[in-house]
Amino acid sequence: MSLVSDDRSDIHTDVIVEIDDLREKHRTTVDSGETRTVDIDVDVDLEPGSYEATVEAIGANNELSQQVEVVEPVTVETEQRPAESAIRTG
């Protein structure tokens, strides 16, 4: 979702996303004269996929229905390896 502020003032807004019974709120600020894309990172109990959602930006005169994408969380695993010896014999 993109929020656009006019040149006169910053927008301090709560972005609320509703999907069925799920309701998530995210606080954000958009500087005056700027456009900001809002990514909301929350834990949800939904299968990954596209959902129709109502997205409301309070204080930004913005309310729309749009597709939102629920994706699997990205986890980064590191592999621990034993340190190799720097001394060679032979």
CSV table of C-alpha atoms in Angstrom, one decimal:
chain,number,residue,atom,x,y,z
A,1,MET,CA,0.0,0.0,0.0
A,2,SER,CA,1.3,3.5,-0.8
A,3,LEU,CA,0.6,6.5,1.3
A,4,VAL,CA,1.0,10.0,-0.1
A,5,SER,CA,1.4,13.1,2.0
A,6,ASP,CA,0.8,16.6,0.6
A,7,ASP,CA,3.4,19.3,0.8
A,8,ARG,CA,2.0,20.9,3.9
A,9,SER,CA,2.4,18.3,6.6
A,10,ASP,CA,3.7,14.9,7.6
A,11,ILE,CA,1.2,12.1,8.1
A,12,HIS,CA,1.3,10.2,11.3
A,13,THR,CA,-1.1,7.3,10.8
A,14,ASP,CA,-2.2,3.9,11.9
A,15,VAL,CA,-2.5,1.5,9.0
A,16,ILE,CA,-5.1,-1.2,9.7
A,17,VAL,CA,-5.4,-4.3,7.6
A,18,GLU,CA,-8.4,-6.5,8.0
A,19,ILE,CA,-8.7,-10.0,6.4
A,20,ASP,CA,-11.9,-11.8,7.6
A,21,ASP,CA,-11.6,-11.9,11.4
A,22,LEU,CA,-8.0,-10.8,11.4
A,23,ARG,CA,-7.2,-7.2,12.2
A,24,GLU,CA,-3.6,-5.9,12.4
A,25,LYS,CA,-2.5,-2.4,13.1
A,26,HIS,CA,0.8,-0.7,12.1
A,27,ARG,CA,2.0,2.8,13.0
A,28,THR,CA,3.9,4.7,10.4
A,29,THR,CA,4.9,8.3,9.4
A,30,VAL,CA,5.0,9.8,5.9
A,31,ASP,CA,7.1,12.9,5.5
A,32,SER,CA,5.4,15.9,3.7
A,33,GLY,CA,5.5,15.7,0.0
A,34,GLU,CA,6.6,12.1,0.0
A,35,THR,CA,5.2,8.7,-1.0
A,36,ARG,CA,5.8,5.7,1.2
A,37,THR,CA,5.1,2.1,0.6
A,38,VAL,CA,4.0,0.4,3.8
A,39,ASP,CA,5.0,-3.2,4.4
A,40,ILE,CA,3.4,-4.8,7.5
A,41,ASP,CA,5.3,-7.6,9.0
A,42,VAL,CA,3.2,-9.5,11.5
A,43,ASP,CA,2.6,-13.1,12.6
A,44,VAL,CA,-0.7,-14.3,11.2
A,45,ASP,CA,-2.4,-17.7,11.4
A,46,LEU,CA,-3.3,-17.9,7.7
A,47,GLU,CA,-2.1,-20.1,4.9
A,48,PRO,CA,0.3,-18.4,2.5
A,49,GLY,CA,-1.5,-16.9,-0.6
A,50,SER,CA,-3.4,-13.9,-1.8
A,51,TYR,CA,-6.3,-12.5,0.2
A,52,GLU,CA,-8.7,-9.7,-0.4
A,53,ALA,CA,-8.2,-7.2,2.5
A,54,THR,CA,-9.6,-3.9,3.6
A,55,VAL,CA,-6.7,-1.5,4.2
A,56,GLU,CA,-7.4,1.7,6.1
A,57,ALA,CA,-4.9,4.5,6.7
A,58,ILE,CA,-6.4,6.6,9.6
A,59,GLY,CA,-5.7,10.3,9.2
A,60,ALA,CA,-4.6,9.9,5.6
A,61,ASN,CA,-8.1,10.0,4.0
A,62,ASN,CA,-7.2,6.6,2.5
A,63,GLU,CA,-9.4,3.5,2.5
A,64,LEU,CA,-9.3,0.8,-0.1
A,65,SER,CA,-9.8,-2.8,-0.7
A,66,GLN,CA,-6.9,-4.6,-2.2
A,67,GLN,CA,-5.1,-7.9,-2.6
A,68,VAL,CA,-2.6,-8.6,0.0
A,69,GLU,CA,0.0,-11.4,0.0
A,70,VAL,CA,0.6,-13.6,3.0
A,71,VAL,CA,4.0,-15.2,2.6
A,72,GLU,CA,6.1,-17.8,4.5
A,73,PRO,CA,8.5,-16.3,7.0
A,74,VAL,CA,12.1,-16.2,5.8
A,75,THR,CA,14.5,-17.8,8.1
A,76,VAL,CA,18.3,-17.7,7.8
A,77,GLU,CA,20.2,-20.7,9.1
A,78,THR,CA,23.9,-20.6,9.5
A,79,GLU,CA,26.0,-23.8,9.4
A,80,GLN,CA,28.6,-24.2,12.1
A,81,ARG,CA,31.8,-25.8,11.0
A,82,PRO,CA,34.6,-26.8,13.2
A,83,ALA,CA,37.7,-24.6,12.8
A,84,GLU,CA,40.4,-26.1,10.5
A,85,SER,CA,43.9,-26.3,11.8
A,86,ALA,CA,46.4,-23.9,10.1
A,87,ILE,CA,49.3,-26.2,10.9
A,88,ARG,CA,50.1,-29.0,8.5
A,89,THR,CA,52.3,-31.9,9.3
A,90,GLY,CA,53.9,-34.4,7.0
